[in-house]
């Protein structure tokens, strides 16, 4: 009997490995589509992606997959399986039960729509024309609502979407922690607006050639521990990181010659994502476990690098001289003035350019809109006005066009509803992880100042990266920090940092 189980186990892993191979090919096509594929090739590329995605979908819901699940699920069989196979089976079973409820042809139609919608969104954003994108977004929302009816939900339809990205998180949890964040952040934002000790920032907007920004970005990526033998840096409209496998994790960035922060901090952010993927245990390659355990844990890594490292005073104490080699026009700007300037806090329209303090408000706005879309309280056609009204309410500013408003993010064009809360959750996770890290690395600031960033990456790999999906997000949080989700660490970090910068 044990010999038969070993044979089935091997066949199951081979089957799963084939699915992962398809996914790797699809990811490569997506990367190409988003980094300069010819416009005239978009429709055909979308069809090919749809065809391959349909094959993976069919494999995930096939009779063969059902047989593997049935044969390997009994308790006495589970006891004979390795931990990797047990967790792989659990992932495949969850995917099977979810996908089996969606007709294969309908899924293919949805994937093709996703690819086409992203290309349309990109053009609509360039033209600042929501009307061009609206019919595609309406179809994506309709598809998603239909999928929710297939899958079912508890208490709120949006909970089903949250589970896709952050298992264990619900509307009730988000309403609680987001209220705590908002109630502490908004008064601090108001105090900052009234402060007479605002940093000088005009020097940030001097022309900084794209080639020089790229050169500095490459240098910093190497310092952070990004492995260029297992990745590359490219340019795109909306920055992202994509993992084909741990040996090929690519990052992209967007350059603005009149504001270097977009590229530099965007690159450091995507590096955090990439370091997670590059350092997943090799034993998980070829399984669905070779991935970040959730979008929130993934965002915790990117935001940890962008904010807790990249915007830290000690980091720039180490690297400011290097920066000035690429940006000599900063020669007469002191380190203190530079640090205060890059940490300026003021309401802004663009999420990816928001400062640390106001960033959660951007996420809360998107959360409230998505929750309303899927509860039936908000219609797609009304999104530009609702978006603008919420920005005026929460941040005191109003977008003057769709590109700076409802069209600024790529996520909806890919049907990624339920993703946005992960950014704020990741921010909270990151603050908790840093608190835990400082118990083992009490000289955190000194490590930054000495450029010993690898020690920090090694700690993150040991406690988070290597596990991939072997652990659930809240399980990792509990194991690393000894407690559940707690926004107090982030609130404390933001209050201490910004009261010091603005001398409140």
Coordinates of C-alpha atoms in Angstrom, one line a residue:
X1 CA 0.0 0.0 0.0
X2 CA 2.8 2.4 0.9
X3 CA 4.5 1.7 -2.4
X4 CA 1.3 2.5 -4.3
X5 CA 0.9 5.8 -2.4
X6 CA 4.5 6.7 -3.3
X7 CA 3.7 6.1 -6.9
X8 CA 0.5 8.2 -6.8
X9 CA 2.4 10.9 -4.9
X10 CA 5.1 11.1 -7.6
X11 CA 2.4 11.2 -10.4
X12 CA 0.6 14.0 -8.5
X13 CA 3.7 16.1 -8.2
X14 CA 4.5 15.6 -11.9
X15 CA 1.0 16.7 -12.8
X16 CA 1.2 19.8 -10.6
X17 CA 4.7 20.6 -11.9
X18 CA 3.2 20.7 -15.4
X19 CA 0.6 23.2 -14.3
X20 CA 3.3 25.3 -12.8
X21 CA 5.2 25.2 -16.1
X22 CA 2.2 26.5 -17.9
X23 CA 1.9 29.3 -15.3
X24 CA 5.5 30.2 -15.8
X25 CA 5.0 30.6 -19.5
X26 CA 1.9 32.7 -18.9
X27 CA 3.8 34.9 -16.4
X28 CA 6.5 35.5 -19.0
X29 CA 3.9 36.5 -21.5
X30 CA 2.3 38.9 -19.0
X31 CA 5.7 40.5 -18.3
X32 CA 6.3 41.0 -22.0
X33 CA 2.8 42.4 -22.5
X34 CA 3.5 45.0 -19.7
X35 CA 7.0 46.0 -20.7
X36 CA 6.8 46.9 -24.3
X37 CA 5.0 44.3 -26.4
X38 CA 3.9 45.9 -29.7
X39 CA 0.4 47.4 -29.5
X40 CA -0.8 45.4 -32.6
X41 CA 0.1 42.1 -30.9
X42 CA -2.0 42.7 -27.8
X43 CA -5.2 41.0 -29.0
X44 CA -3.5 37.9 -30.2
X45 CA -1.2 37.7 -27.1
X46 CA -4.4 38.0 -25.0
X47 CA -5.9 35.1 -26.8
X48 CA -2.8 32.9 -26.3
X49 CA -2.7 33.8 -22.6
X50 CA -6.4 32.9 -22.4
X51 CA -5.8 29.5 -24.1
X52 CA -3.0 28.6 -21.8
X53 CA -4.8 29.8 -18.7
X54 CA -7.8 27.7 -19.8
X55 CA -5.5 24.6 -20.0
X56 CA -4.3 25.2 -16.4
X57 CA -7.9 25.8 -15.3
X58 CA -9.0 22.5 -16.9
X59 CA -6.1 20.7 -15.2
X60 CA -7.0 22.2 -11.9
X61 CA -10.6 20.9 -12.2
X62 CA -10.0 17.7 -14.2
X63 CA -11.1 14.2 -13.3
X64 CA -7.4 13.4 -12.9
X65 CA -7.0 16.1 -10.3
X66 CA -10.2 14.9 -8.5
X67 CA -8.7 11.4 -8.4
X68 CA -5.5 12.6 -6.9
X69 CA -7.4 14.6 -4.2
X70 CA -9.6 11.6 -3.5
X71 CA -6.6 9.1 -3.3
X72 CA -4.3 11.3 -1.2
X73 CA -6.8 13.0 1.2
X74 CA -7.7 10.1 3.6
X75 CA -6.0 10.5 7.0
X76 CA -4.0 7.3 6.9
X77 CA -2.6 8.4 3.5
X78 CA -1.9 11.9 4.7
X79 CA 0.3 10.5 7.4
X80 CA 2.6 9.0 4.7
X81 CA 3.0 12.2 2.7
X82 CA 5.8 14.7 3.1
X83 CA 4.8 18.1 4.5
X84 CA 5.4 19.7 1.1
X85 CA 3.0 17.2 -0.6
X86 CA 0.4 17.6 2.1
X87 CA 0.4 21.4 1.7
X88 CA 0.5 21.2 -2.1
X89 CA -2.6 18.9 -2.0
X90 CA -4.4 21.3 0.3
X91 CA -3.7 24.2 -2.1
X92 CA -4.8 22.1 -5.1
X93 CA -8.0 21.0 -3.3
X94 CA -8.9 24.6 -2.4
X95 CA -8.3 25.6 -6.0
X96 CA -10.2 22.6 -7.3
X97 CA -13.3 23.4 -5.2
X98 CA -13.2 27.0 -6.2
X99 CA -12.6 26.6 -9.9
X100 CA -14.9 23.6 -10.3
X101 CA -17.8 26.0 -9.8
X102 CA -16.8 28.1 -12.8
X103 CA -17.5 26.8 -16.4
X104 CA -14.2 26.5 -18.3
X105 CA -15.4 28.5 -21.3
X106 CA -16.5 31.3 -19.0
X107 CA -13.1 31.3 -17.3
X108 CA -11.3 31.6 -20.6
X109 CA -13.6 34.5 -21.7
X110 CA -12.7 36.2 -18.4
X111 CA -9.0 35.7 -18.8
X112 CA -9.1 37.1 -22.4
X113 CA -11.1 40.1 -21.0
X114 CA -8.4 40.7 -18.3
X115 CA -5.6 40.9 -20.9
X116 CA -7.6 43.2 -23.2
X117 CA -8.8 45.4 -20.4
X118 CA -5.3 46.1 -19.1
X119 CA -4.3 47.4 -22.6
X120 CA -7.5 49.5 -22.8
X121 CA -6.9 50.8 -19.3
X122 CA -3.4 51.9 -20.2
X123 CA -4.7 53.9 -23.2
X124 CA -7.6 55.3 -21.2
X125 CA -5.2 56.5 -18.5
X126 CA -3.0 58.2 -21.0
X127 CA -6.0 60.0 -22.4
X128 CA -7.6 60.5 -19.0
X129 CA -10.8 59.0 -20.3
X130 CA -12.8 56.7 -17.9
X131 CA -15.6 56.3 -20.5
X132 CA -13.2 54.3 -22.7
X133 CA -12.4 51.9 -19.9
X134 CA -15.9 51.8 -18.3
X135 CA -17.4 49.0 -20.4
X136 CA -14.5 46.7 -19.7
X137 CA -14.6 47.4 -16.0
X138 CA -18.3 46.8 -16.0
X139 CA -17.8 43.4 -17.5
X140 CA -15.0 42.6 -15.0
X141 CA -17.3 43.5 -12.1
X142 CA -20.1 41.5 -13.6
X143 CA -17.9 38.4 -14.0
X144 CA -16.6 38.8 -10.5
X145 CA -20.1 39.1 -9.0
X146 CA -21.1 36.0 -10.9
X147 CA -18.1 34.1 -9.6
X148 CA -19.0 35.2 -6.0
X149 CA -22.5 33.6 -6.5
X150 CA -20.7 30.4 -7.7
X151 CA -18.4 30.4 -4.7
X152 CA -20.8 31.6 -2.1
X153 CA -20.0 33.9 0.8
X154 CA -20.5 34.5 4.5
X155 CA -21.9 37.7 5.8
X156 CA -20.6 40.0 3.0
X157 CA -19.9 39.2 -0.7
X158 CA -16.6 41.1 -0.4
X159 CA -15.4 38.5 2.2
X160 CA -15.0 35.9 -0.6
X161 CA -12.8 38.3 -2.6
X162 CA -10.7 39.1 0.5
X163 CA -10.1 35.4 1.0
X164 CA -8.5 35.1 -2.4
X165 CA -5.7 37.5 -1.3
X166 CA -5.7 37.4 2.5
X167 CA -7.2 34.2 4.1
X168 CA -8.5 34.9 7.5
X169 CA -9.3 38.6 6.9
X170 CA -13.0 39.8 6.7
X171 CA -14.9 43.0 6.3
X172 CA -15.5 43.0 10.1
X173 CA -11.7 42.9 10.7
X174 CA -10.9 45.6 8.2
X175 CA -13.7 47.9 9.4
X176 CA -12.2 47.6 12.9
X177 CA -8.5 48.1 12.1
X178 CA -9.1 50.7 9.4
X179 CA -11.2 52.8 11.8
X180 CA -8.3 52.6 14.4
X181 CA -5.9 53.8 11.7
X182 CA -8.1 56.5 10.3
X183 CA -8.9 57.9 13.8
X184 CA -5.2 58.3 14.7
X185 CA -3.9 59.4 11.3
X186 CA -6.4 62.1 10.4
X187 CA -5.7 64.3 13.5
X188 CA -1.9 63.9 12.9
X189 CA -2.3 64.9 9.2
X190 CA -4.2 68.0 10.5
X191 CA -1.4 68.9 13.0
X192 CA 1.2 68.6 10.2
X193 CA -0.9 70.8 7.9
X194 CA -0.8 73.5 10.7
X195 CA 2.8 73.0 11.6
X196 CA 5.2 75.9 10.9
X197 CA 8.2 73.5 10.6
X198 CA 7.6 72.1 7.1
X199 CA 10.6 70.8 5.2
X200 CA 12.0 72.5 2.1
X201 CA 11.3 70.3 -0.9
X202 CA 12.0 72.4 -4.0
X203 CA 15.3 70.7 -4.6
X204 CA 13.6 67.3 -5.0
X205 CA 12.2 68.4 -8.4
X206 CA 15.3 69.3 -10.2
X207 CA 15.9 67.4 -13.5
X208 CA 17.5 64.0 -12.7
X209 CA 18.2 62.1 -16.0
X210 CA 16.5 58.7 -16.3
X211 CA 19.8 56.9 -17.1
X212 CA 21.3 58.2 -13.8
X213 CA 18.3 57.2 -11.8
X214 CA 18.5 53.7 -13.3
X215 CA 22.2 53.5 -12.5
X216 CA 21.6 54.4 -8.9
X217 CA 18.6 52.0 -8.7
X218 CA 20.8 49.2 -9.9
X219 CA 23.5 50.0 -7.3
X220 CA 20.9 50.1 -4.5
X221 CA 19.3 46.9 -5.6
X222 CA 22.7 45.2 -5.3
X223 CA 23.2 46.6 -1.8
X224 CA 19.8 45.4 -0.7
X225 CA 20.7 41.8 -1.8
X226 CA 18.7 41.5 -5.0
X227 CA 20.2 38.8 -7.0
X228 CA 20.8 39.9 -10.6
X229 CA 21.6 36.4 -11.6
X230 CA 18.0 35.7 -10.7
X231 CA 16.3 38.8 -12.0
X232 CA 16.4 42.1 -14.0
X233 CA 15.1 45.7 -13.9
X234 CA 12.9 47.0 -16.6
X235 CA 10.7 50.1 -17.2
X236 CA 6.9 50.0 -17.3
X237 CA 3.8 52.3 -16.9
X238 CA 2.8 50.8 -13.5
X239 CA 5.7 49.2 -11.5
X240 CA 5.4 45.5 -10.6
X241 CA 7.4 42.5 -9.7
X242 CA 6.8 39.1 -11.3
X243 CA 8.2 35.7 -10.3
X244 CA 8.6 33.1 -13.0
X245 CA 10.5 30.9 -10.4
X246 CA 13.0 31.8 -7.6
X247 CA 15.7 31.9 -10.2
X248 CA 13.9 34.5 -12.4
X249 CA 12.2 37.2 -10.4
X250 CA 11.8 40.4 -12.4
X251 CA 11.1 43.9 -11.2
X252 CA 10.0 47.0 -13.1
X253 CA 9.9 50.7 -12.3
X254 CA 8.7 54.0 -13.7
X255 CA 11.0 57.0 -14.1
X256 CA 10.1 60.7 -13.7
X257 CA 13.0 62.9 -14.5
X258 CA 11.4 65.8 -12.4
X259 CA 10.8 63.6 -9.3
X260 CA 13.3 60.9 -8.7
X261 CA 11.3 59.5 -5.8
X262 CA 8.9 57.7 -8.1
X263 CA 11.6 55.5 -9.5
X264 CA 13.9 55.1 -6.5
X265 CA 11.3 54.3 -3.9
X266 CA 9.3 52.3 -6.4
X267 CA 12.3 50.2 -7.2
X268 CA 13.1 49.6 -3.5
X269 CA 9.4 48.6 -3.0
X270 CA 9.4 46.1 -5.8
X271 CA 12.8 44.8 -4.6
X272 CA 11.0 43.9 -1.3
X273 CA 8.6 41.7 -3.3
X274 CA 11.4 40.2 -5.3
X275 CA 13.6 39.3 -2.3
X276 CA 10.6 37.4 -0.9
X277 CA 10.3 35.3 -4.1
X278 CA 14.0 34.9 -4.7
X279 CA 14.5 33.4 -1.2
X280 CA 11.6 30.8 -1.1
X281 CA 12.9 27.4 -0.2
X282 CA 14.1 25.5 -3.4
X283 CA 12.1 22.4 -2.3
X284 CA 8.9 24.2 -3.1
X285 CA 9.8 24.9 -6.8
X286 CA 7.3 23.3 -9.1
X287 CA 4.5 23.5 -6.6
X288 CA 1.9 26.1 -5.9
X289 CA 3.6 26.6 -2.5
X290 CA 6.5 28.4 -4.4
X291 CA 4.8 31.8 -3.9
X292 CA 4.1 34.4 -1.3
X293 CA 1.6 33.2 1.3
X294 CA -0.7 36.2 0.8
X295 CA -0.8 39.6 -0.8
X296 CA -0.6 41.2 2.6
X297 CA 2.5 39.3 3.6
X298 CA 4.0 40.2 0.2
X299 CA 3.2 43.8 0.8
X300 CA 4.7 43.7 4.2
X301 CA 8.0 42.9 2.5
X302 CA 7.8 45.6 -0.1
X303 CA 6.7 48.2 2.4
X304 CA 9.3 47.1 4.9
X305 CA 12.0 47.8 2.3
X306 CA 10.5 51.0 0.9
X307 CA 9.7 52.6 4.2
X308 CA 11.4 51.0 7.2
X309 CA 14.7 50.8 5.3
X310 CA 14.5 53.1 2.2
X311 CA 13.1 56.1 4.1
X312 CA 15.1 55.6 7.3
X313 CA 17.7 58.3 8.3
X314 CA 20.4 55.7 8.9
X315 CA 20.0 54.2 5.4
X316 CA 20.6 57.6 3.8
X317 CA 23.4 58.4 6.3
X318 CA 25.1 55.4 4.6
X319 CA 24.1 56.0 1.0
X320 CA 23.6 59.7 0.5
X321 CA 27.1 60.2 -0.7
X322 CA 26.6 57.4 -3.3
X323 CA 23.3 59.1 -4.3
X324 CA 25.1 62.4 -4.9
X325 CA 27.5 60.7 -7.3
X326 CA 24.6 60.1 -9.6
X327 CA 22.8 63.3 -8.6
X328 CA 25.5 66.0 -8.2
X329 CA 22.9 68.7 -8.2
X330 CA 22.2 67.6 -4.6
X331 CA 25.8 68.5 -3.5
X332 CA 24.7 71.5 -1.5
X333 CA 21.7 69.8 0.1
X334 CA 22.4 68.5 3.7
X335 CA 21.5 65.0 4.7
X336 CA 19.1 66.4 7.3
X337 CA 17.3 68.5 4.8
X338 CA 17.2 65.6 2.3
X339 CA 15.8 63.2 4.9
X340 CA 13.0 65.6 6.0
X341 CA 12.2 66.3 2.3
X342 CA 11.8 62.7 1.2
X343 CA 9.6 62.1 4.3
X344 CA 7.4 65.1 3.7
X345 CA 3.7 64.5 4.5
X346 CA 1.0 66.2 2.6
X347 CA -2.2 65.1 0.9
X348 CA -1.7 63.8 -2.7
X349 CA -3.7 62.3 -5.4
X350 CA -1.5 59.4 -6.5
X351 CA -1.4 56.3 -4.2
X352 CA 2.1 55.1 -5.3
X353 CA 3.5 58.5 -4.7
X354 CA 1.8 59.0 -1.3
X355 CA 3.9 59.5 1.8
X356 CA 3.9 57.0 4.6
X357 CA 1.4 58.8 6.8
X358 CA -1.4 59.4 4.2
X359 CA -0.9 56.2 2.3
X360 CA -3.4 54.2 4.4
X361 CA -6.1 56.7 3.6
X362 CA -5.6 55.9 -0.1
X363 CA -6.2 52.3 0.7
X364 CA -9.3 52.9 2.9
X365 CA -10.9 54.9 0.0
X366 CA -10.4 52.0 -2.4
X367 CA -11.6 49.5 0.2
X368 CA -14.8 51.4 0.8
X369 CA -15.4 51.7 -3.0
X370 CA -14.8 48.0 -3.7
X371 CA -17.0 47.0 -0.7
X372 CA -19.7 49.2 -2.1
X373 CA -19.3 47.8 -5.6
X374 CA -20.0 44.2 -4.5
X375 CA -22.7 45.0 -2.0
X376 CA -24.6 46.8 -4.7
X377 CA -24.4 50.3 -3.2
X378 CA -22.1 51.7 -5.9
X379 CA -22.4 51.5 -9.7
X380 CA -19.4 51.4 -12.1
X381 CA -20.7 54.4 -14.0
X382 CA -20.6 56.5 -10.9
X383 CA -17.0 55.6 -9.9
X384 CA -15.3 58.9 -11.0
X385 CA -17.6 61.1 -9.0
X386 CA -17.5 58.8 -5.9
X387 CA -13.7 58.5 -6.1
X388 CA -13.4 62.3 -6.3
X389 CA -15.8 62.9 -3.4
X390 CA -13.9 60.5 -1.1
X391 CA -10.6 62.1 -1.9
X392 CA -12.0 65.4 -1.0
X393 CA -13.5 64.0 2.2
X394 CA -10.5 62.1 3.4
X395 CA -7.6 64.1 2.0
X396 CA -9.0 67.5 1.3
X397 CA -8.1 67.4 -2.3
X398 CA -10.0 66.6 -5.5
X399 CA -8.7 65.0 -8.7
X400 CA -9.0 67.3 -11.7
X401 CA -9.0 64.4 -14.2
X402 CA -9.5 60.6 -14.4
X403 CA -5.8 59.8 -14.8
X404 CA -5.1 61.3 -11.5
X405 CA -8.3 59.8 -10.1
X406 CA -10.1 56.6 -10.7
X407 CA -7.8 55.4 -13.5
X408 CA -4.5 55.7 -11.6
X409 CA -4.3 52.0 -10.6
X410 CA -3.8 48.9 -12.8
X411 CA -5.5 46.5 -10.4
X412 CA -9.2 46.7 -11.6
X413 CA -8.2 46.2 -15.2
X414 CA -7.0 42.7 -14.1
X415 CA -10.0 42.0 -12.0
X416 CA -8.0 42.2 -8.8
X417 CA -10.9 43.2 -6.6
X418 CA -10.1 42.5 -2.9
X419 CA -6.4 43.2 -3.4
X420 CA -6.1 46.8 -2.2
X421 CA -6.7 46.1 1.5
X422 CA -3.5 44.0 1.4
X423 CA -1.4 47.1 1.0
X424 CA -2.6 48.5 4.4
X425 CA -2.5 45.1 6.0
X426 CA 1.0 44.6 4.7
X427 CA 1.9 48.0 6.3
X428 CA 0.6 46.8 9.7
X429 CA 2.3 43.4 9.3
X430 CA 5.6 45.2 8.4
X431 CA 5.5 47.3 11.6
X432 CA 4.9 44.2 13.7
X433 CA 7.7 42.4 12.0
X434 CA 10.1 45.2 12.6
X435 CA 9.2 45.2 16.3
X436 CA 9.9 41.5 16.4
X437 CA 13.1 41.9 14.4
X438 CA 14.5 44.4 16.8
X439 CA 14.5 41.9 19.6
X440 CA 17.0 39.8 17.6
X441 CA 18.7 42.7 15.9
X442 CA 18.6 45.5 18.4
X443 CA 21.3 47.3 16.4
X444 CA 18.9 47.7 13.4
X445 CA 19.8 51.4 12.9
X446 CA 23.5 50.6 13.0
X447 CA 23.1 47.8 10.4
X448 CA 21.6 50.3 8.0
X449 CA 24.3 52.9 8.7
X450 CA 27.0 50.3 8.1
X451 CA 25.4 49.0 5.0
X452 CA 24.9 45.5 6.5
X453 CA 21.6 45.0 4.8
X454 CA 22.1 41.3 4.1
X455 CA 21.7 40.6 7.8
X456 CA 18.2 42.1 7.7
X457 CA 17.3 40.1 4.6
X458 CA 18.6 36.9 6.2
X459 CA 16.3 37.5 9.2
X460 CA 13.3 38.0 6.9
X461 CA 14.2 34.9 4.9
X462 CA 14.6 32.8 8.1
X463 CA 11.3 33.9 9.5
X464 CA 9.1 34.6 6.4
X465 CA 10.5 34.2 2.9
X466 CA 11.6 30.5 2.9
X467 CA 8.2 29.2 3.9
X468 CA 6.4 30.3 0.8
X469 CA 2.8 29.1 1.2
X470 CA 3.8 26.4 3.7
X471 CA 2.3 28.7 6.3
X472 CA -0.9 30.8 6.3
X473 CA -0.5 34.6 6.6
X474 CA -1.9 34.9 10.1
X475 CA 0.1 31.8 11.1
X476 CA 3.3 33.6 10.0
X477 CA 2.3 36.8 11.9
X478 CA 1.6 34.8 15.1
X479 CA 4.8 32.8 14.8
X480 CA 7.0 35.8 14.1
X481 CA 5.5 38.3 16.5
X482 CA 3.7 36.2 19.1
X483 CA 0.4 38.0 18.5
X484 CA -2.4 38.5 15.9
X485 CA -3.0 41.6 13.8
X486 CA -2.3 44.7 15.8
X487 CA -2.3 48.2 14.2
X488 CA -0.8 49.8 17.3
X489 CA 2.8 49.2 16.1
X490 CA 2.2 51.1 12.8
X491 CA 0.3 53.9 14.6
X492 CA 3.2 54.3 17.1
X493 CA 5.8 54.3 14.3
X494 CA 4.0 56.9 12.3
X495 CA 3.3 59.2 15.3
X496 CA 6.9 59.0 16.5
X497 CA 8.5 59.6 13.1
X498 CA 6.3 62.5 12.0
X499 CA 6.1 64.3 15.3
X500 CA 9.9 64.4 15.1
X501 CA 10.1 65.5 11.5
X502 CA 7.5 68.2 12.0
X503 CA 8.6 69.0 15.6
X504 CA 5.1 68.6 17.0

